[in-house]
Amino acid sequence: MPSFARRLIGLLLILTTVGVTAWQTLAVSCSSPVAAGGIPASASGSAP
Amino acid sequence: MIRLWLVLATLVAVAALILGVRANLRASRRSRRDAAPRWLQAVLLWLLPLPVLIATTVAMARGLLVPLLGNGLGYGLYLAGAWLIWRGLGAERVEPGRPRIRADWPLKTLGGGLIGLATGITAWLGSGHHPAIAAAFALMAWLGCWLFHGGDRRSNAGMHWLGRRDPSSRARSALVAAEQRIEAIEQASRQIAQPDLRDRLDRIGLLAREILILLEEDPGELPRARRVLGIYLEGVQRVVDRYATTHQRAALGPLDERFRQVLEQIETVFREQRDRLVRRDVMDLDVEIEVLTNQLKREGLI
């Protein structure tokens, strides 16, 4: 495999695995329904 | 919110890809030996996992224990892997005109493994993927590192593996000793005022390093070539030391000329030695060793 193609595939793999995992983890952390103290938001009394 | 993050991540990835490919094309045109550009390696190693650090902070602020542990461990492993790969790239980076002996440990492979592990742990505990999916992420990340940064150029001449020295570790020690001697010569030559003499010493150092690289690739020639390197490098070091000492005492004249002649001869022999190693022709090395030894004895240098 030519060196350029090998590096391009490697770059794509790193971006799609490390990049996606990192941003997805951040998104999951931000949108998690659990509030501070480990109490789910639905059980904290704000929801009916 | 998630969609916004994903769109942002995609934009960053595409921008990095375009810039990287452009820089890569330029780099491959500039030099065949140059690997990927240093800034792109730095971005991939140090900046790409940065959202994991932010996610760790967010998880801590929100009191999420499992994501906190997963993201914290993952980010630590990312940093450790990046450091190993960075060191591995630095060890084999060829400075202009100054080749170096390769690293003992497969730093890039180990670093790639850590980055794969970090990706798997982050995907499992941070993103909440199934362990099998997380393992697939880990495998792909490791493969990506291996393809992008390349494998380690391992030395055949004496390899340390898990703390054990293999039978050719003596060869490795000889190469390392020769490299240290070359560095000492280069350091001493910087203090010499005569530009022509300094240039000649630089050329000798460069040739000696090229010989070391060739010997590392073909350690079969090492036993004989080691004698040449030992005698010649010792000779050069003595010339430099003697020159520095005598130059402080008085203006040289005929002595200056003798130093020049000896260095000229050593440069010629080093060049021939290098060419022979390239051609794999070492038949008359012994004769040459004898000639040079006599010459250095005549000059009172050994």
Tab-separated table of C-alpha atoms in Angstrom:
chain	number	residue	atom	x	y	z
A	1	MET	CA	0.000	0.000	0.000
A	2	PRO	CA	1.436	3.417	-0.883
A	3	SER	CA	2.597	5.444	2.087
A	4	PHE	CA	0.195	8.293	1.378
A	5	ALA	CA	-2.861	5.984	1.199
A	6	ARG	CA	-1.782	4.206	4.395
A	7	ARG	CA	-1.483	7.482	6.288
A	8	LEU	CA	-4.779	8.789	4.909
A	9	ILE	CA	-6.639	5.638	6.038
A	10	GLY	CA	-4.917	5.882	9.425
A	11	LEU	CA	-5.930	9.527	9.748
A	12	LEU	CA	-9.554	8.684	8.904
A	13	LEU	CA	-9.606	5.853	11.424
A	14	ILE	CA	-8.157	8.023	14.206
A	15	LEU	CA	-10.613	10.825	13.487
A	16	THR	CA	-13.620	8.521	13.350
A	17	THR	CA	-12.736	6.524	16.457
A	18	VAL	CA	-10.907	8.871	18.839
A	19	GLY	CA	-12.719	11.994	17.607
A	20	VAL	CA	-16.205	10.504	17.608
A	21	THR	CA	-15.687	8.769	20.963
A	22	ALA	CA	-14.392	11.970	22.578
A	23	TRP	CA	-17.203	14.204	21.315
A	24	GLN	CA	-19.860	11.552	21.923
A	25	THR	CA	-18.658	11.129	25.514
A	26	LEU	CA	-18.881	14.870	26.031
A	27	ALA	CA	-22.379	14.943	24.544
A	28	VAL	CA	-23.497	12.039	26.765
A	29	SER	CA	-22.048	13.710	29.872
A	30	CYS	CA	-23.816	16.978	29.099
A	31	SER	CA	-27.180	15.396	28.293
A	32	SER	CA	-27.255	12.793	31.062
A	33	PRO	CA	-30.568	12.929	33.025
A	34	VAL	CA	-28.830	12.430	36.369
A	35	ALA	CA	-28.557	15.595	38.484
A	36	ALA	CA	-25.871	16.536	41.010
A	37	GLY	CA	-25.798	14.145	43.957
A	38	GLY	CA	-26.691	11.187	41.742
A	39	ILE	CA	-30.456	11.820	42.002
A	40	PRO	CA	-32.255	11.380	38.664
A	41	ALA	CA	-33.833	14.641	37.470
A	42	SER	CA	-37.271	13.009	37.230
A	43	ALA	CA	-37.137	12.018	40.929
A	44	SER	CA	-36.015	15.387	42.248
A	45	GLY	CA	-39.537	16.780	42.527
A	46	SER	CA	-39.439	19.118	39.545
A	47	ALA	CA	-41.312	16.694	37.312
A	48	PRO	CA	-45.017	15.855	37.945
B	1	MET	CA	-27.743	19.738	21.728
B	2	ILE	CA	-26.276	16.362	20.768
B	3	ARG	CA	-26.862	17.126	17.109
B	4	LEU	CA	-25.030	20.424	17.493
B	5	TRP	CA	-22.012	18.684	19.028
B	6	LEU	CA	-21.992	16.051	16.295
B	7	VAL	CA	-22.176	18.699	13.581
B	8	LEU	CA	-19.300	20.576	15.226
B	9	ALA	CA	-17.226	17.395	15.547
B	10	THR	CA	-17.847	16.535	11.903
B	11	LEU	CA	-16.818	20.034	10.820
B	12	VAL	CA	-13.609	19.878	12.851
B	13	ALA	CA	-12.830	16.404	11.497
B	14	VAL	CA	-13.382	17.422	7.889
B	15	ALA	CA	-11.313	20.622	8.298
B	16	ALA	CA	-8.454	18.656	9.917
B	17	LEU	CA	-8.639	16.061	7.166
B	18	ILE	CA	-8.415	18.630	4.364
B	19	LEU	CA	-5.554	20.520	6.027
B	20	GLY	CA	-3.774	17.284	6.852
B	21	VAL	CA	-3.974	15.918	3.344
B	22	ARG	CA	-2.684	19.210	1.925
B	23	ALA	CA	0.216	19.321	4.369
B	24	ASN	CA	0.891	15.660	3.743
B	25	LEU	CA	1.152	16.207	0.020
B	26	ARG	CA	3.564	19.068	0.562
B	27	ALA	CA	5.593	17.027	3.031
B	28	SER	CA	5.883	14.059	0.678
B	29	ARG	CA	7.082	16.390	-2.056
B	30	ARG	CA	9.589	18.072	0.269
B	31	SER	CA	11.238	14.957	1.618
B	32	ARG	CA	10.718	11.236	1.294
B	33	ARG	CA	12.014	10.618	4.820
B	34	ASP	CA	9.709	13.137	6.474
B	35	ALA	CA	6.749	11.530	8.205
B	36	ALA	CA	3.438	13.344	8.719
B	37	PRO	CA	3.789	17.042	9.607
B	38	ARG	CA	4.530	17.665	13.256
B	39	TRP	CA	1.541	19.955	13.867
B	40	LEU	CA	-0.901	17.348	12.537
B	41	GLN	CA	0.623	14.699	14.789
B	42	ALA	CA	0.335	17.092	17.721
B	43	VAL	CA	-3.335	17.834	16.920
B	44	LEU	CA	-4.178	14.128	16.670
B	45	LEU	CA	-2.295	13.171	19.805
B	46	TRP	CA	-2.932	16.060	22.188
B	47	LEU	CA	-5.984	18.008	20.983
B	48	LEU	CA	-8.319	15.331	19.609
B	49	PRO	CA	-8.987	13.664	23.001
B	50	LEU	CA	-9.503	17.056	24.720
B	51	PRO	CA	-13.352	16.685	24.823
B	52	VAL	CA	-12.789	13.665	27.094
B	53	LEU	CA	-11.168	15.979	29.653
B	54	ILE	CA	-14.153	18.340	29.439
B	55	ALA	CA	-16.513	15.351	29.745
B	56	THR	CA	-14.620	14.259	32.873
B	57	THR	CA	-15.097	17.694	34.413
B	58	VAL	CA	-18.790	17.727	33.476
B	59	ALA	CA	-19.270	14.216	34.900
B	60	MET	CA	-17.606	15.311	38.129
B	61	ALA	CA	-19.738	18.458	38.354
B	62	ARG	CA	-22.902	16.445	37.792
B	63	GLY	CA	-21.930	13.705	40.226
B	64	LEU	CA	-21.780	10.895	37.640
B	65	LEU	CA	-19.400	8.367	39.165
B	66	VAL	CA	-19.017	5.763	36.386
B	67	PRO	CA	-18.540	8.294	33.541
B	68	LEU	CA	-16.158	10.223	35.799
B	69	LEU	CA	-13.983	7.150	36.350
B	70	GLY	CA	-14.229	5.993	32.739
B	71	ASN	CA	-13.476	9.388	31.230
B	72	GLY	CA	-10.711	10.141	33.746
B	73	LEU	CA	-9.003	6.817	33.114
B	74	GLY	CA	-9.526	7.172	29.376
B	75	TYR	CA	-8.000	10.652	29.269
B	76	GLY	CA	-5.036	9.520	31.360
B	77	LEU	CA	-4.426	6.669	28.931
B	78	TYR	CA	-4.772	9.060	25.983
B	79	LEU	CA	-2.065	11.279	27.490
B	80	ALA	CA	0.223	8.322	28.226
B	81	GLY	CA	-0.232	6.940	24.701
B	82	ALA	CA	0.340	10.362	23.135
B	83	TRP	CA	3.521	10.813	25.160
B	84	LEU	CA	4.874	7.412	24.056
B	85	ILE	CA	4.093	8.052	20.384
B	86	TRP	CA	5.575	11.562	20.629
B	87	ARG	CA	8.765	10.133	22.112
B	88	GLY	CA	8.845	7.401	19.467
B	89	LEU	CA	8.462	9.935	16.668
B	90	GLY	CA	11.145	12.135	18.222
B	91	ALA	CA	13.559	9.213	18.532
B	92	GLU	CA	13.383	8.369	14.867
B	93	ARG	CA	13.053	11.907	13.530
B	94	VAL	CA	16.060	12.513	11.285
B	95	GLU	CA	17.598	15.911	11.736
B	96	PRO	CA	19.163	17.312	8.561
B	97	GLY	CA	22.531	15.672	8.183
B	98	ARG	CA	22.379	14.030	11.606
B	99	PRO	CA	20.983	10.511	11.601
B	100	ARG	CA	20.417	8.878	14.976
B	101	ILE	CA	20.359	5.388	16.429
B	102	ARG	CA	16.823	4.073	16.761
B	103	ALA	CA	14.972	3.654	20.046
B	104	ASP	CA	15.199	0.381	21.979
B	105	TRP	CA	11.500	0.136	22.834
B	106	PRO	CA	8.649	-0.016	20.306
B	107	LEU	CA	7.331	3.297	21.652
B	108	LYS	CA	4.871	4.014	18.837
B	109	THR	CA	3.346	0.534	18.995
B	110	LEU	CA	2.955	0.752	22.775
B	111	GLY	CA	1.526	4.262	22.495
B	112	GLY	CA	-0.943	3.140	19.823
B	113	GLY	CA	-2.024	0.288	22.110
B	114	LEU	CA	-2.654	2.721	24.971
B	115	ILE	CA	-4.654	5.031	22.717
B	116	GLY	CA	-6.726	2.039	21.562
B	117	LEU	CA	-7.327	1.054	25.189
B	118	ALA	CA	-8.250	4.636	26.084
B	119	THR	CA	-10.756	4.751	23.216
B	120	GLY	CA	-12.315	1.445	24.281
B	121	ILE	CA	-12.654	2.472	27.937
B	122	THR	CA	-14.058	5.892	27.046
B	123	ALA	CA	-16.551	4.379	24.570
B	124	TRP	CA	-17.654	1.778	27.149
B	125	LEU	CA	-17.822	3.775	30.388
B	126	GLY	CA	-18.116	7.307	29.023
B	127	SER	CA	-20.416	6.906	26.023
B	128	GLY	CA	-22.209	3.825	27.324
B	129	HIS	CA	-21.529	1.551	24.352
B	130	HIS	CA	-21.764	-2.224	24.632
B	131	PRO	CA	-18.330	-3.700	25.554
B	132	ALA	CA	-18.117	-5.462	22.171
B	133	ILE	CA	-18.708	-2.163	20.340
B	134	ALA	CA	-16.172	-0.471	22.629
B	135	ALA	CA	-13.650	-3.204	21.767
B	136	ALA	CA	-14.258	-2.544	18.068
B	137	PHE	CA	-13.586	1.173	18.692
B	138	ALA	CA	-10.369	0.259	20.510
B	139	LEU	CA	-9.182	-2.003	17.700
B	140	MET	CA	-9.930	0.588	15.033
B	141	ALA	CA	-8.158	3.340	16.999
B	142	TRP	CA	-5.064	1.165	17.429
B	143	LEU	CA	-5.110	0.282	13.725
B	144	GLY	CA	-5.454	3.971	12.842
B	145	CYS	CA	-2.445	4.879	14.990
B	146	TRP	CA	-0.384	2.103	13.456
B	147	LEU	CA	-1.284	3.119	9.908
B	148	PHE	CA	-0.871	6.858	10.440
B	149	HIS	CA	2.240	7.006	12.634
B	150	GLY	CA	3.812	3.874	11.144
B	151	GLY	CA	5.398	0.916	12.885
B	152	ASP	CA	8.556	1.146	14.943
B	153	ARG	CA	11.773	0.782	13.041
B	154	ARG	CA	13.285	-1.838	15.297
B	155	SER	CA	16.994	-2.340	15.654
B	156	ASN	CA	18.426	-5.783	14.899
B	157	ALA	CA	21.665	-4.958	16.632
B	158	GLY	CA	20.874	-5.603	20.253
B	159	MET	CA	17.268	-5.267	21.296
B	160	HIS	CA	16.068	-4.985	24.844
B	161	TRP	CA	12.747	-6.704	25.280
B	162	LEU	CA	10.952	-6.809	28.647
B	163	GLY	CA	14.209	-6.074	30.425
B	164	ARG	CA	16.135	-9.033	28.944
B	165	ARG	CA	19.182	-8.450	26.808
B	166	ASP	CA	19.418	-10.652	23.778
B	167	PRO	CA	22.736	-12.203	22.653
B	168	SER	CA	23.607	-9.258	20.397
B	169	SER	CA	23.384	-6.681	23.166
B	170	ARG	CA	27.173	-6.322	22.987
B	171	ALA	CA	26.730	-5.094	19.431
B	172	ARG	CA	24.180	-2.571	20.623
B	173	SER	CA	26.512	-1.373	23.377
B	174	ALA	CA	29.275	-0.887	20.805
B	175	LEU	CA	26.990	1.237	18.629
B	176	VAL	CA	25.848	3.335	21.569
B	177	ALA	CA	29.464	3.818	22.702
B	178	ALA	CA	30.425	4.891	19.177
B	179	GLU	CA	27.547	7.370	19.087
B	180	GLN	CA	28.609	8.834	22.434
B	181	ARG	CA	32.147	9.225	21.108
B	182	ILE	CA	30.832	11.002	18.015
B	183	GLU	CA	28.842	13.385	20.199
B	184	ALA	CA	31.949	14.119	22.274
B	185	ILE	CA	33.907	14.851	19.091
B	186	GLU	CA	31.170	17.155	17.788
B	187	GLN	CA	31.039	18.989	21.090
B	188	ALA	CA	34.827	19.451	21.161
B	189	SER	CA	34.951	20.559	17.537
B	190	ARG	CA	32.607	23.468	18.281
B	191	GLN	CA	35.384	25.009	20.360
B	192	ILE	CA	37.864	24.951	17.477
B	193	ALA	CA	38.279	28.347	15.858
B	194	GLN	CA	39.556	27.218	12.435
B	195	PRO	CA	36.479	26.907	10.184
B	196	ASP	CA	38.074	24.430	7.756
B	197	LEU	CA	39.078	22.108	10.586
B	198	ARG	CA	35.665	22.404	12.177
B	199	ASP	CA	33.945	21.623	8.878
B	200	ARG	CA	36.123	18.568	8.398
B	201	LEU	CA	35.260	17.303	11.885
B	202	ASP	CA	31.564	17.853	11.146
B	203	ARG	CA	31.884	15.815	7.962
B	204	ILE	CA	33.702	13.047	9.838
B	205	GLY	CA	30.949	12.985	12.482
B	206	LEU	CA	28.279	12.780	9.790
B	207	LEU	CA	30.064	9.946	7.980
B	208	ALA	CA	30.528	8.063	11.250
B	209	ARG	CA	26.798	8.387	11.970
B	210	GLU	CA	25.928	7.087	8.506
B	211	ILE	CA	28.211	4.111	9.141
B	212	LEU	CA	26.432	3.453	12.449
B	213	ILE	CA	23.039	3.484	10.733
B	214	LEU	CA	24.308	1.052	8.082
B	215	LEU	CA	25.755	-1.222	10.756
B	216	GLU	CA	22.514	-1.153	12.663
B	217	GLU	CA	20.684	-2.341	9.560
B	218	ASP	CA	23.226	-5.062	8.873
B	219	PRO	CA	24.767	-6.108	12.190
B	220	GLY	CA	26.578	-9.022	10.482
B	221	GLU	CA	29.339	-6.590	9.520
B	222	LEU	CA	29.602	-5.178	13.010
B	223	PRO	CA	32.499	-7.224	14.477
B	224	ARG	CA	34.961	-6.036	11.836
B	225	ALA	CA	33.582	-2.568	11.357
B	226	ARG	CA	33.557	-2.068	15.121
B	227	ARG	CA	37.343	-2.234	15.107
B	228	VAL	CA	37.515	0.423	12.429
B	229	LEU	CA	35.065	2.654	14.277
B	230	GLY	CA	36.878	2.133	17.563
B	231	ILE	CA	40.346	2.935	16.228
B	232	TYR	CA	39.254	5.763	13.971
B	233	LEU	CA	36.919	7.488	16.380
B	234	GLU	CA	39.510	7.186	19.128
B	235	GLY	CA	42.047	8.685	16.721
B	236	VAL	CA	39.757	11.611	15.876
B	237	GLN	CA	39.012	12.238	19.531
B	238	ARG	CA	42.722	12.276	20.361
B	239	VAL	CA	43.429	14.641	17.474
B	240	VAL	CA	40.759	17.033	18.692
B	241	ASP	CA	41.907	16.854	22.323
B	242	ARG	CA	45.572	17.270	21.409
B	243	TYR	CA	44.751	20.121	19.064
B	244	ALA	CA	42.781	21.968	21.722
B	245	THR	CA	45.586	21.518	24.268
B	246	THR	CA	48.475	22.549	22.036
B	247	HIS	CA	46.565	25.414	20.495
B	248	GLN	CA	46.233	27.067	23.875
B	249	ARG	CA	49.998	26.997	24.401
B	250	ALA	CA	51.396	28.354	21.189
B	251	ALA	CA	50.686	29.200	17.600
B	252	LEU	CA	50.806	26.020	15.589
B	253	GLY	CA	52.443	25.743	12.237
B	254	PRO	CA	53.773	22.443	11.063
B	255	LEU	CA	51.726	20.739	13.793
B	256	ASP	CA	48.573	22.328	12.428
B	257	GLU	CA	49.359	20.841	9.051
B	258	ARG	CA	49.880	17.371	10.551
B	259	PHE	CA	46.507	17.507	12.281
B	260	ARG	CA	44.903	18.474	9.008
B	261	GLN	CA	46.545	15.585	7.189
B	262	VAL	CA	45.448	13.035	9.764
B	263	LEU	CA	41.858	14.295	9.737
B	264	GLU	CA	41.840	14.328	5.950
B	265	GLN	CA	42.958	10.735	5.883
B	266	ILE	CA	40.378	9.713	8.458
B	267	GLU	CA	37.637	11.401	6.452
B	268	THR	CA	38.726	9.579	3.297
B	269	VAL	CA	38.773	6.230	5.083
B	270	PHE	CA	35.373	6.841	6.675
B	271	ARG	CA	33.931	7.687	3.279
B	272	GLU	CA	35.392	4.523	1.776
B	273	GLN	CA	34.137	2.511	4.738
B	274	ARG	CA	30.641	3.881	4.274
B	275	ASP	CA	30.693	3.129	0.540
B	276	ARG	CA	31.896	-0.405	1.218
B	277	LEU	CA	29.123	-1.019	3.697
B	278	VAL	CA	26.632	0.183	1.108
B	279	ARG	CA	28.188	-2.234	-1.414
B	280	ARG	CA	28.536	-4.932	1.298
B	281	ASP	CA	32.223	-5.249	0.481
B	282	VAL	CA	34.414	-5.614	3.560
B	283	MET	CA	37.201	-7.785	2.161
B	284	ASP	CA	40.101	-5.436	2.677
B	285	LEU	CA	39.051	-3.826	5.931
B	286	ASP	CA	41.842	-5.545	7.849
B	287	VAL	CA	44.496	-4.036	5.583
B	288	GLU	CA	43.016	-0.617	6.082
B	289	ILE	CA	42.918	-1.005	9.847
B	290	GLU	CA	46.619	-1.866	9.791
B	291	VAL	CA	47.486	1.138	7.621
B	292	LEU	CA	45.566	3.573	9.761
B	293	THR	CA	46.917	2.172	13.005
B	294	ASN	CA	50.481	2.668	11.741
B	295	GLN	CA	49.649	6.183	10.590
B	296	LEU	CA	48.169	7.142	13.969
B	297	LYS	CA	51.158	5.610	15.752
B	298	ARG	CA	53.535	7.623	13.588
B	299	GLU	CA	51.655	10.783	14.487
B	300	GLY	CA	51.851	9.798	18.155
B	301	LEU	CA	48.090	9.706	18.501
B	302	ILE	CA	47.751	6.123	19.806
